Amino acid sequence: MQVDVDLEARTDVPRWMAYGTPVFTVLAALSVSAVALAALDVDPIAAYEIMFVQTLTTEFGLTETVAKGVPLIFAGLAVYLPLKAQLWNIGAEGQLFIGAVAGTWIGLNVSLPILALLPLMFLGAGLAGALWVAIPAWLRAKWGINEIITTLLFTFVAADLKNYVVRGPMQAPGANFPQTAQLPAAGQLPVIPGIGFPSGIVIAVVFVALTYLLVNHTRLGYEITFIGANDRAAEQAGMSKYRIYLFVLMVGGAFAGFAGISEISGVQTRLRAFFAPGYGFTAIPIALLGRNGAFRVLLAALFFSVIFVGGSSLQTLLSVPAAIVDIIQALIILFLITAEFFKRYRVSLSLGRDLSDEPRGTRPEGEV
Amino acid sequence: MAGAGFFAGLANATVNASTVLILAGLGELISERAGVLNLGVEGMMLVGALTGFITTVVTGNYWLGLGVAILAGGAMSLIHAFLCISLNSDQAVSGIMLTLLGTGLTTFFGNSYSGNSVSGFPERTLPLIGDLLVEIPVLGPALFQSTVTDYAALLLVPVVWLFLYHTNIGLELISVGEDPETADTMGVDVFKMRYLAVIIGGALAGAAGAHLSLAFNQIWSASMTAGRGWIAVALVIFARWRPERILLGAYLFGLFNALQLYSQALDFSLGAGAPLAGVLNPVIDFVMNPTIMSTYPYLATLLVLVITVIRAENRELAQPSALVQSYSRETD
């Protein structure tokens, strides 16, 4: 029997596909992860019940989800904005470390009332994150040096620097552990009275809205998107790649810095040498899922927050390694880029059709 | 301050640290020469390290472990090949996904093996001439008392060089990375050639992982590759896509890595009476701090990368022209 695969480039993406893809992707990733769970003799349905239903229906689960969601939203934005200009900020994790170090230092060494100290800590963390990515950004803008590799190399350096300061200059006096002193009350993000949610979520939502306005409603945002879509045409239209690349990466770095300090100030209350939450890497699937808009980044970050919180419940309740979260992340990316193909091409399979009257070589031979 | 024993130790640690990078770097180079960037090296290495380790623990045969690791790395790269070559997906995204997948899968399934050790590849001298060569001061023991995988990595450098520049299939592979349209017209099967290159790259990354868990460390721990996969990717740019320069870059990185291990043995601080001792000694302490020294390999890689690219700006960078470009036939 003759099987023929016919590819035809789509001119427009059907509506159901645009909205269905993220949902389908997540479902497919969860189905495949179920195999990994089953391999460890864990009932996937029971596991997902713990992961999603218990996380979303208990007060503790919801509060945890929002708390973890805050740094994930910032980290997601840190990758999302450069991605609009087709740049990959793979090093958000490193910028997050540097932001955490700078913000914690301010919190421990400056004494101000809470309404002045917290903004100053965020400012310092954002500035530190932006400066940390400035060199890779400049190298990309000026010399075209691959930002994926440079931002990542900087992450390893940032991790060591964080370890160094927490074991040395910033170690709590008299402490035996490699950790800083606890932030004063004025340096800790309070909970929202009444509902008990961490107040960081308010700041995060404000920055999501600002990013949305920047990308969708300003001239700069238009230039960013244009350069991302076609950098040659954009340069011919007189836009400066140099300026845009520096801007998106450094603002991205600032967001990653916010992610770092919001986690320290809102959850951990002190910086530890072993602090390595991996949010900067989770930011990649978050930005991919949410690449059509800042508010989708928010939703994707909250989704990942649910599986993070659910993942640690799995670890405590069923002794399943929390690395299941990494697997789900990777599978989501895998299915997203596969779905991308089906968005671009209409694929029709035909069986046993007579091809004799068609010239050979005009269709791909057997390749999907 | 430091004697011959110190330098012998340093040389030994340098050679040990380099093998992983030579294997993974050569694999990535072959893949990129055919036009496919694979950022999944780290993930494929981890999968190779774990599968090789488990196989050796279960069967007691480290050769079988190495074989399984090579197969596992190759199989994993097949996902990348399918996504990037057949589905024309974004190569950067697909590679990052492989790294996440490899990290997740190996942490998940390697959990119960964490911290276990295994008796893997022993250090051997070469037959016949080995005992003589080991007598060479400083470098002798480092180079000629090694594991089979160390020798294999060294041998692979000329092999890959010969393969790429002096065999038909190698030249076809290069042509696919430079100009797939023309290669296609000349009768080279672009898809087949790219698949081959990506799979060889994955197999070598798997072998690099097996070297790490069966010869270098002989233990399994999660994320034990510690970013070496990414260094291998940077190494290819440093080497300007030439196999012989992979060797040079790998040794440079290995040296920095080794220096960190031996930093405690070095003491450069000035005596109390020396001029500027009060200012310079804290600086020296900072620079020689082991945690700070562990950043040097990354900084060195970065520096070399920058110098390579900037110096090549006016000349040829030698990057394959069709790197990161997908190829589909129905463009007419």
XYZ file of C-alpha atoms in Angstrom:
700
model
C 0.000 0.000 0.000
C 1.293 3.408 -0.867
C 1.337 5.981 1.909
C 1.803 9.523 0.818
C 2.318 12.488 3.065
C 1.342 15.803 1.668
C 2.494 19.041 3.256
C 0.915 22.346 2.529
C 1.919 25.590 4.212
C -1.013 27.146 6.010
C -1.832 30.717 5.248
C -3.536 31.275 8.565
C -3.818 29.342 11.787
C -7.341 28.193 12.634
C -8.738 29.712 15.837
C -9.309 26.382 17.552
C -5.659 25.571 16.999
C -4.321 28.817 18.398
C -6.265 28.356 21.622
C -6.207 24.572 21.742
C -2.446 24.130 21.395
C -1.417 25.105 24.940
C -4.174 22.949 26.426
C -3.363 19.988 24.198
C 0.345 20.401 24.939
C -0.142 20.309 28.685
C -2.450 17.283 28.468
C -0.018 15.403 26.226
C 2.904 16.167 28.540
C 0.935 14.937 31.547
C -0.036 11.729 29.734
C 3.579 10.917 28.883
C 4.776 11.801 32.387
C 2.206 9.290 33.629
C 4.384 6.614 32.027
C 7.377 7.762 34.089
C 5.228 7.681 37.225
C 3.927 4.230 36.378
C 7.530 3.066 35.918
C 8.135 3.904 39.579
C 4.957 1.975 40.548
C 3.037 5.137 41.310
C -0.589 5.372 40.233
C -0.575 8.400 37.899
C -4.200 9.265 38.626
C -3.580 9.336 42.361
C -0.420 11.356 41.740
C -2.176 13.951 39.559
C -5.023 14.098 42.065
C -2.476 15.142 44.706
C -0.681 17.425 42.273
C -3.655 19.382 41.006
C -6.845 18.798 42.969
C -5.293 18.986 46.429
C -3.084 21.910 45.486
C -5.945 23.940 44.081
C -8.621 23.088 46.636
C -6.767 23.598 49.909
C -5.999 26.986 51.397
C -2.411 25.936 52.043
C -2.002 24.762 48.443
C -3.390 27.974 47.008
C -1.236 30.226 49.194
C 1.870 28.204 48.299
C 0.970 28.368 44.609
C 0.685 32.150 44.715
C 3.919 32.444 46.740
C 5.901 30.312 44.304
C 4.118 31.954 41.401
C 5.592 35.394 42.150
C 9.250 34.619 41.290
C 8.095 32.409 38.419
C 6.104 35.282 36.890
C 9.135 37.582 37.087
C 11.445 34.883 35.714
C 8.946 34.208 32.919
C 8.942 37.889 31.965
C 12.771 37.831 32.031
C 12.736 35.322 29.183
C 9.552 36.551 27.497
C 10.676 40.097 26.736
C 13.998 39.195 25.022
C 12.154 36.410 23.201
C 9.944 39.068 21.604
C 13.124 40.229 19.864
C 14.130 36.601 19.150
C 16.808 36.557 21.854
C 17.174 33.685 24.299
C 17.916 34.727 27.859
C 18.927 31.287 29.104
C 20.806 32.802 32.031
C 17.865 34.183 34.025
C 18.870 31.873 36.869
C 22.229 33.666 37.217
C 20.626 37.117 37.089
C 18.221 35.872 39.751
C 21.141 34.910 42.039
C 22.825 38.271 41.611
C 19.525 40.080 42.242
C 18.992 38.016 45.387
C 22.488 38.864 46.638
C 22.158 42.602 45.968
C 18.621 42.860 47.361
C 19.473 40.860 50.481
C 22.566 43.005 51.070
C 20.447 46.165 50.987
C 17.852 44.604 53.264
C 20.490 43.683 55.825
C 22.548 46.853 55.710
C 20.122 49.726 55.199
C 17.721 50.640 57.915
C 14.588 52.296 56.611
C 10.858 51.874 57.170
C 9.220 49.058 55.186
C 7.668 51.349 52.564
C 11.096 52.692 51.638
C 13.228 49.601 52.251
C 11.278 47.122 50.120
C 11.233 49.330 47.003
C 14.958 50.003 47.507
C 15.659 46.262 47.744
C 13.720 45.602 44.544
C 15.475 48.496 42.818
C 18.891 47.190 43.857
C 18.048 43.636 42.828
C 16.689 44.763 39.461
C 19.702 46.949 38.804
C 22.086 44.140 39.731
C 20.262 41.689 37.463
C 20.323 44.176 34.585
C 24.030 44.872 35.042
C 24.800 41.165 35.261
C 23.302 40.579 31.823
C 24.773 43.788 30.405
C 27.989 42.148 29.186
C 26.268 39.273 27.328
C 23.768 41.833 25.992
C 26.521 44.108 24.736
C 28.425 41.183 23.219
C 25.270 40.132 21.363
C 24.342 43.638 20.246
C 27.802 44.726 19.179
C 29.522 41.510 18.055
C 26.720 39.052 17.457
C 28.112 36.624 20.053
C 25.511 33.957 20.825
C 23.583 35.121 23.903
C 22.481 31.586 24.766
C 26.020 30.506 25.571
C 27.196 33.736 27.222
C 24.180 34.167 29.517
C 24.520 30.543 30.534
C 28.255 30.799 31.273
C 27.435 33.843 33.403
C 24.961 31.716 35.350
C 27.691 29.355 36.511
C 29.813 32.335 37.526
C 26.867 33.907 39.379
C 26.225 30.678 41.294
C 29.834 30.620 42.500
C 29.766 34.298 43.449
C 26.593 33.736 45.461
C 28.242 30.800 47.231
C 31.312 32.917 47.911
C 29.473 35.837 49.527
C 27.193 33.595 51.574
C 30.185 31.623 52.897
C 32.314 34.715 53.341
C 31.501 38.414 53.478
C 27.749 38.045 53.956
C 27.677 35.011 56.244
C 25.653 35.654 59.408
C 27.967 36.474 62.325
C 28.517 33.426 64.475
C 26.480 31.154 62.210
C 27.800 27.716 61.375
C 25.710 27.460 58.235
C 26.579 29.128 54.949
C 23.718 31.604 55.102
C 23.074 35.290 55.734
C 21.295 36.730 58.731
C 17.515 36.936 58.558
C 16.077 39.997 56.849
C 14.562 42.519 59.290
C 10.764 42.676 59.344
C 10.925 45.839 57.219
C 12.709 43.846 54.499
C 10.126 41.065 54.294
C 7.182 41.191 51.928
C 4.083 41.068 54.126
C 0.992 38.971 53.454
C -2.147 40.648 52.227
C -4.370 41.104 55.292
C -7.616 39.164 55.125
C -6.771 36.647 52.394
C -3.273 35.716 53.516
C -1.776 35.787 50.029
C 1.818 37.040 49.680
C 1.801 40.694 48.635
C 4.489 40.007 46.011
C 1.707 38.863 43.695
C 0.432 42.438 43.471
C 3.859 43.702 42.363
C 4.141 40.840 39.881
C 0.735 41.581 38.333
C 1.650 45.276 38.032
C 4.809 44.369 36.094
C 2.890 41.944 33.886
C 0.526 44.810 33.020
C 3.435 47.183 32.388
C 5.107 44.623 30.135
C 1.837 44.138 28.271
C 1.536 47.889 27.728
C 5.172 48.155 26.648
C 4.973 45.339 24.107
C 1.500 45.991 22.732
C 0.943 49.709 23.048
C 4.216 51.582 22.653
C 6.438 52.409 19.732
C 9.352 50.670 21.470
C 7.268 47.516 21.816
C 6.448 47.662 18.144
C 10.139 47.941 17.288
C 10.957 44.978 19.550
C 8.335 42.812 17.853
C 9.387 43.987 14.396
C 13.049 43.162 15.039
C 12.008 39.790 16.375
C 9.974 39.074 13.265
C 12.494 40.248 10.689
C 15.676 41.941 11.858
C 16.931 42.818 8.373
C 13.736 44.566 7.368
C 13.679 46.357 10.718
C 17.207 47.670 10.236
C 16.320 48.854 6.760
C 13.392 50.675 8.286
C 15.921 52.528 10.438
C 15.499 50.672 13.714
C 18.562 50.073 15.847
C 19.138 46.431 16.681
C 21.901 47.498 19.060
C 19.595 49.626 21.205
C 16.739 47.106 21.226
C 18.932 44.121 22.082
C 20.530 45.956 25.003
C 17.112 47.111 26.182
C 15.244 43.790 26.111
C 18.045 41.790 27.694
C 18.740 44.322 30.437
C 15.076 44.763 31.322
C 14.874 40.968 31.262
C 17.821 40.871 33.679
C 16.033 43.334 35.944
C 12.938 41.089 35.976
C 15.149 38.115 36.888
C 16.624 40.209 39.710
C 13.062 40.898 40.929
C 12.440 37.145 40.837
C 15.437 36.609 43.107
C 14.593 39.231 45.702
C 10.872 38.426 45.718
C 11.714 34.826 46.604
C 14.180 35.827 49.354
C 12.061 38.643 50.739
C 8.712 36.872 50.401
C 9.507 33.218 51.146
C 13.018 32.357 52.354
C 13.713 35.489 54.492
C 17.452 34.799 54.233
C 19.902 33.853 51.479
C 21.414 30.397 51.758
C 24.378 29.008 49.823
C 22.214 26.159 48.548
C 19.613 28.530 47.127
C 19.173 27.296 43.537
C 15.464 27.189 42.782
C 15.825 26.592 39.036
C 13.175 29.262 38.329
C 15.401 30.768 35.642
C 15.228 27.520 33.673
C 11.509 26.927 34.254
C 11.130 30.397 32.801
C 11.915 28.946 29.363
C 8.793 26.748 29.032
C 6.814 29.526 30.751
C 7.884 32.040 28.110
C 7.238 29.533 25.336
C 3.740 28.750 26.595
C 3.052 32.436 27.088
C 4.844 33.894 24.131
C 1.666 35.386 22.716
C 1.253 37.865 25.525
C 2.360 38.979 28.960
C -0.869 37.827 30.623
C -0.367 34.350 29.199
C 3.075 34.383 30.810
C 1.278 35.025 34.092
C -1.059 32.074 33.537
C 1.782 29.774 32.474
C 3.819 30.793 35.542
C 0.875 30.001 37.833
C 0.423 26.661 36.080
C 4.057 25.763 36.707
C 3.682 26.973 40.256
C 0.874 24.440 40.705
C 3.021 21.592 39.438
C 5.944 22.768 41.591
C 3.800 22.805 44.722
C 2.110 19.566 43.679
C 5.521 18.086 42.891
C 6.792 18.687 46.395
C 3.589 17.191 47.848
C 4.274 14.130 45.704
C 7.756 13.948 47.140
C 6.494 14.023 50.733
C 3.374 11.894 50.291
C 4.461 9.293 47.726
C 8.291 9.642 47.808
C 8.321 10.458 44.108
C 11.429 12.497 43.139
C 10.419 16.114 42.546
C 12.345 15.881 39.262
C 9.025 14.784 37.737
C 8.474 18.540 37.409
C 11.550 18.837 35.136
C 10.258 15.993 32.991
C 6.840 17.628 32.622
C 8.554 20.913 31.673
C 10.663 19.275 28.984
C 7.690 17.385 27.586
C 5.649 20.582 27.392
C 8.378 22.162 25.256
C 8.614 18.996 23.168
C 4.902 18.975 22.382
C 4.784 22.730 21.879
C 7.390 22.679 19.122
C 5.782 19.642 17.556
C 2.447 21.446 17.569
C 4.171 24.451 15.993
C 4.790 22.269 12.947
C 1.130 21.401 12.620
C 0.251 25.068 12.963
C 2.514 25.888 10.034
C 1.613 23.005 7.759
C -1.550 21.235 6.793
C -0.654 17.568 6.661
C -2.767 15.182 4.691
C -2.138 11.502 4.547
C -3.409 9.678 1.522
C -3.345 5.960 1.020
C -2.861 4.236 -2.304
C -3.345 7.290 -4.482
C -2.025 7.096 -8.018
C 0.901 9.453 -8.343
C 1.932 8.571 -11.879
C 0.702 11.795 -13.403
C 2.533 14.010 -10.978
C 6.132 14.987 -11.656
C 8.564 13.359 -9.252
C 10.620 15.414 -6.871
C 8.081 18.147 -6.302
C 6.929 16.609 -3.068
C 9.101 15.538 -0.155
C 9.742 11.850 -0.380
C 8.284 10.235 2.680
C 9.476 12.942 5.048
C 6.898 14.183 7.460
C 56.769 26.385 46.726
C 55.672 23.667 44.318
C 57.771 20.739 43.169
C 57.691 18.222 40.358
C 55.028 16.243 42.211
C 52.757 19.255 42.093
C 53.135 19.678 38.352
C 52.674 15.953 37.748
C 49.440 16.104 39.728
C 48.330 19.177 37.834
C 49.084 17.559 34.479
C 47.199 14.444 35.505
C 44.140 16.401 36.646
C 44.233 18.445 33.429
C 44.212 15.365 31.205
C 41.469 13.779 33.309
C 39.238 16.825 33.090
C 39.732 17.184 29.325
C 38.493 13.836 28.022
C 34.809 14.592 28.626
C 35.159 17.822 26.680
C 37.062 16.253 23.792
C 34.403 13.558 23.327
C 31.387 15.838 23.675
C 33.077 18.661 21.754
C 33.934 16.459 18.770
C 30.358 15.167 18.708
C 28.911 18.673 18.737
C 31.383 19.722 16.057
C 30.256 16.946 13.708
C 26.612 17.869 14.247
C 27.250 21.574 13.651
C 29.394 20.849 10.598
C 26.253 19.336 9.058
C 24.329 22.485 9.991
C 22.523 21.342 13.137
C 23.169 23.111 16.446
C 22.479 20.767 19.351
C 22.192 22.452 22.743
C 21.144 19.165 24.308
C 24.728 17.996 24.948
C 24.346 18.393 28.700
C 21.163 16.295 28.714
C 22.541 13.590 26.422
C 25.690 13.415 28.550
C 23.632 12.914 31.702
C 21.566 10.182 30.073
C 24.786 8.486 28.923
C 26.287 8.792 32.392
C 23.260 7.257 34.134
C 22.470 4.465 31.650
C 26.156 3.497 31.503
C 26.336 3.533 35.276
C 23.204 1.428 35.829
C 24.243 -1.074 33.163
C 27.633 -1.468 34.821
C 26.086 -1.858 38.275
C 23.646 -4.500 37.010
C 25.940 -6.495 34.721
C 29.324 -5.730 36.245
C 30.634 -5.108 32.724
C 31.817 -1.564 32.088
C 32.257 -2.188 28.369
C 28.573 -2.989 28.157
C 27.947 0.178 30.188
C 29.857 2.272 27.657
C 27.982 0.627 24.784
C 24.587 1.305 26.334
C 25.584 4.927 27.060
C 26.555 5.438 23.413
C 23.257 3.946 22.261
C 21.278 6.022 24.768
C 22.976 9.267 23.703
C 22.371 8.417 20.058
C 18.726 7.539 20.703
C 18.148 10.773 22.535
C 19.689 12.846 19.763
C 17.230 11.172 17.414
C 14.466 13.264 19.017
C 16.451 16.407 18.177
C 17.095 15.153 14.650
C 13.426 14.415 14.071
C 12.266 17.771 15.436
C 14.905 19.905 13.706
C 15.512 18.068 10.441
C 12.109 16.568 9.710
C 9.821 19.073 11.404
C 12.056 22.153 10.892
C 11.636 23.139 14.545
C 13.722 25.798 16.263
C 17.089 24.152 16.959
C 17.842 26.217 20.062
C 14.498 25.378 21.699
C 14.708 21.699 20.858
C 18.223 21.433 22.274
C 17.317 23.199 25.491
C 14.359 20.848 25.801
C 16.728 17.848 25.506
C 18.890 19.245 28.282
C 15.856 19.755 30.547
C 14.559 16.297 29.651
C 17.917 14.631 30.301
C 18.353 16.433 33.620
C 14.811 15.547 34.714
C 14.841 11.921 33.585
C 18.226 11.146 35.118
C 17.397 12.838 38.432
C 14.045 11.016 38.498
C 15.257 7.540 37.614
C 18.746 7.893 39.095
C 17.417 8.823 42.527
C 17.918 5.350 43.994
C 21.467 5.141 42.602
C 22.523 8.516 43.945
C 25.907 8.391 45.657
C 26.498 4.733 44.703
C 29.941 3.925 43.380
C 30.984 1.417 40.771
C 34.268 -0.120 39.696
C 34.575 1.172 36.161
C 37.426 1.597 33.728
C 40.808 1.078 35.443
C 43.874 3.135 34.555
C 46.217 1.233 32.287
C 49.473 1.817 30.480
C 49.645 1.143 26.781
C 50.886 -2.332 25.829
C 54.576 -2.706 24.756
C 55.724 0.919 24.901
C 53.521 2.081 27.785
C 55.901 1.247 30.631
C 58.631 3.249 28.922
C 56.460 6.283 28.214
C 55.206 6.489 31.798
C 58.803 7.242 32.829
C 58.637 10.647 31.079
C 58.697 13.194 33.904
C 55.485 15.138 34.685
C 53.608 14.322 31.465
C 54.327 10.585 31.329
C 51.938 9.381 34.027
C 49.342 11.968 33.011
C 49.172 10.888 29.395
C 50.192 7.237 29.412
C 48.613 5.935 32.563
C 44.996 6.568 31.742
C 41.688 4.859 31.155
C 40.719 3.421 27.790
C 38.251 6.266 27.305
C 41.063 8.816 27.728
C 43.077 7.106 24.991
C 39.997 6.765 22.801
C 39.270 10.496 23.075
C 42.826 11.372 22.040
C 42.680 8.929 19.155
C 39.330 10.315 18.009
C 40.789 13.737 17.256
C 42.816 12.576 14.221
C 40.070 10.099 13.328
C 37.433 12.834 13.141
C 39.851 15.067 11.251
C 40.502 12.325 8.698
C 36.793 11.503 8.493
C 35.726 15.087 7.859
C 38.391 16.185 5.424
C 39.536 12.988 3.759
C 36.541 10.745 3.235
C 33.712 11.193 0.786
C 31.062 10.927 3.438
C 32.869 13.492 5.588
C 33.100 15.971 2.751
C 29.437 15.400 1.929
C 28.632 16.084 5.573
C 30.524 19.388 5.460
C 28.844 20.363 2.189
C 25.434 19.809 3.776
C 26.338 22.278 6.499
C 27.683 24.840 4.063
C 25.167 24.762 1.240
C 22.401 22.188 1.479
C 20.721 23.269 -1.780
C 23.841 22.669 -3.840
C 24.644 19.453 -1.985
C 21.115 18.253 -2.749
C 21.534 19.049 -6.434
C 24.798 17.122 -6.434
C 22.931 14.067 -5.192
C 23.773 14.201 -1.491
C 20.861 13.163 0.696
C 20.704 16.198 2.996
C 18.238 14.641 5.420
C 20.155 11.388 5.776
C 23.457 13.197 6.220
C 22.108 15.527 8.894
C 20.466 12.653 10.741
C 23.798 10.809 10.681
C 25.720 13.808 12.006
C 23.267 14.479 14.835
C 23.243 10.821 15.878
C 27.066 10.627 15.895
C 27.036 13.779 18.023
C 24.575 12.213 20.466
C 26.546 8.968 20.630
C 29.743 10.856 21.474
C 27.928 12.918 24.123
C 26.687 9.615 25.583
C 30.261 8.286 25.587
C 31.424 11.480 27.320
C 28.803 10.891 30.011
C 29.881 7.280 30.442
C 33.487 8.413 30.825
C 32.346 10.747 33.576
C 30.436 8.125 35.585
C 32.578 5.058 34.774
C 36.134 6.363 34.521
C 36.451 9.895 35.879
C 34.235 9.826 38.995
C 32.978 6.223 39.157
C 29.883 7.378 41.018
C 26.428 8.600 40.070
C 25.040 11.869 41.374
C 22.320 14.055 39.870
C 23.542 16.804 37.505
C 27.105 15.517 37.829
C 27.984 16.959 34.407
C 28.016 20.396 36.104
C 27.701 22.418 32.913
C 30.374 20.558 30.939
C 27.884 20.010 28.115
C 27.543 23.756 27.693
C 31.300 24.190 27.804
C 31.491 21.643 24.963
C 29.140 23.816 22.898
C 31.277 26.897 23.561
C 34.386 24.873 22.773
C 33.205 24.281 19.218
C 33.032 28.027 18.611
C 36.446 28.445 20.222
C 37.783 25.691 17.934
C 36.289 27.470 14.924
C 34.693 24.173 13.933
C 38.067 22.441 13.493
C 38.625 19.119 15.313
C 42.322 19.640 16.108
C 41.541 22.840 17.975
C 38.971 21.045 20.127
C 41.933 19.288 21.710
C 43.641 22.577 22.490
C 40.519 24.126 23.990
C 39.711 21.060 26.071
C 43.199 21.088 27.613
C 42.964 24.791 28.339
C 39.692 24.278 30.170
C 41.025 21.176 31.893
C 44.025 23.156 33.146
C 41.806 25.794 34.754
C 39.725 23.063 36.324
C 42.815 21.348 37.693
C 44.279 24.608 39.017
C 41.192 25.036 41.167
C 41.671 21.599 42.732
C 45.269 22.427 43.526
C 44.727 26.028 44.610
C 45.237 25.204 48.290
C 48.776 24.093 47.519
C 49.600 27.502 46.101
C 50.405 30.424 48.329
C 51.200 33.700 46.637
C 50.542 35.982 49.610
C 53.213 38.535 50.422
C 55.219 38.578 53.643
C 54.269 41.027 56.395
C 57.074 43.440 55.514
C 56.452 43.505 51.754
C 55.266 46.791 50.273
C 51.492 46.982 49.748
C 51.026 43.651 51.534
C 48.029 45.056 53.388
C 46.277 45.944 50.138
C 47.425 43.116 47.903
C 46.987 40.189 50.268
C 43.180 40.470 50.482
C 43.111 40.701 46.687
C 45.287 37.587 46.405
C 43.103 35.786 48.952
C 40.018 36.641 46.906
C 41.555 35.608 43.605
C 42.869 32.342 45.036
C 39.691 31.456 46.942
C 38.583 27.991 45.700
C 34.971 29.132 45.163
C 36.159 32.117 43.136
C 38.618 29.912 41.241
C 35.823 27.612 40.148
C 34.473 30.509 38.068
C 37.696 30.700 36.036
C 36.958 27.906 33.551
C 33.691 29.632 32.640
C 35.313 33.051 32.462
C 38.172 31.647 30.396
C 35.736 29.991 27.994
C 33.873 33.262 27.694
C 37.033 35.276 27.154
C 38.340 32.918 24.505
C 34.928 32.901 22.831
C 34.893 36.691 22.711
C 38.463 36.960 21.421
C 37.785 34.304 18.791
C 34.673 36.021 17.489
C 36.034 39.570 17.596
C 39.339 38.653 15.972
C 37.528 36.700 13.301
C 35.198 39.610 12.573
C 37.292 40.803 9.666
C 38.340 37.368 8.561
C 36.526 34.104 8.301
C 34.932 32.709 11.474
C 34.599 29.406 9.628
C 31.097 28.853 10.991
C 29.194 26.484 8.684
C 27.089 28.770 6.502
C 23.890 26.794 6.954
C 24.204 26.384 10.748
C 20.818 26.658 12.504
C 19.070 26.853 9.137
C 16.503 24.236 8.453
C 16.294 22.790 4.995
C 13.197 21.762 3.168
C 12.988 20.679 -0.377
C 9.689 22.168 -1.386
C 10.947 25.758 -1.365
C 10.446 26.290 -5.093
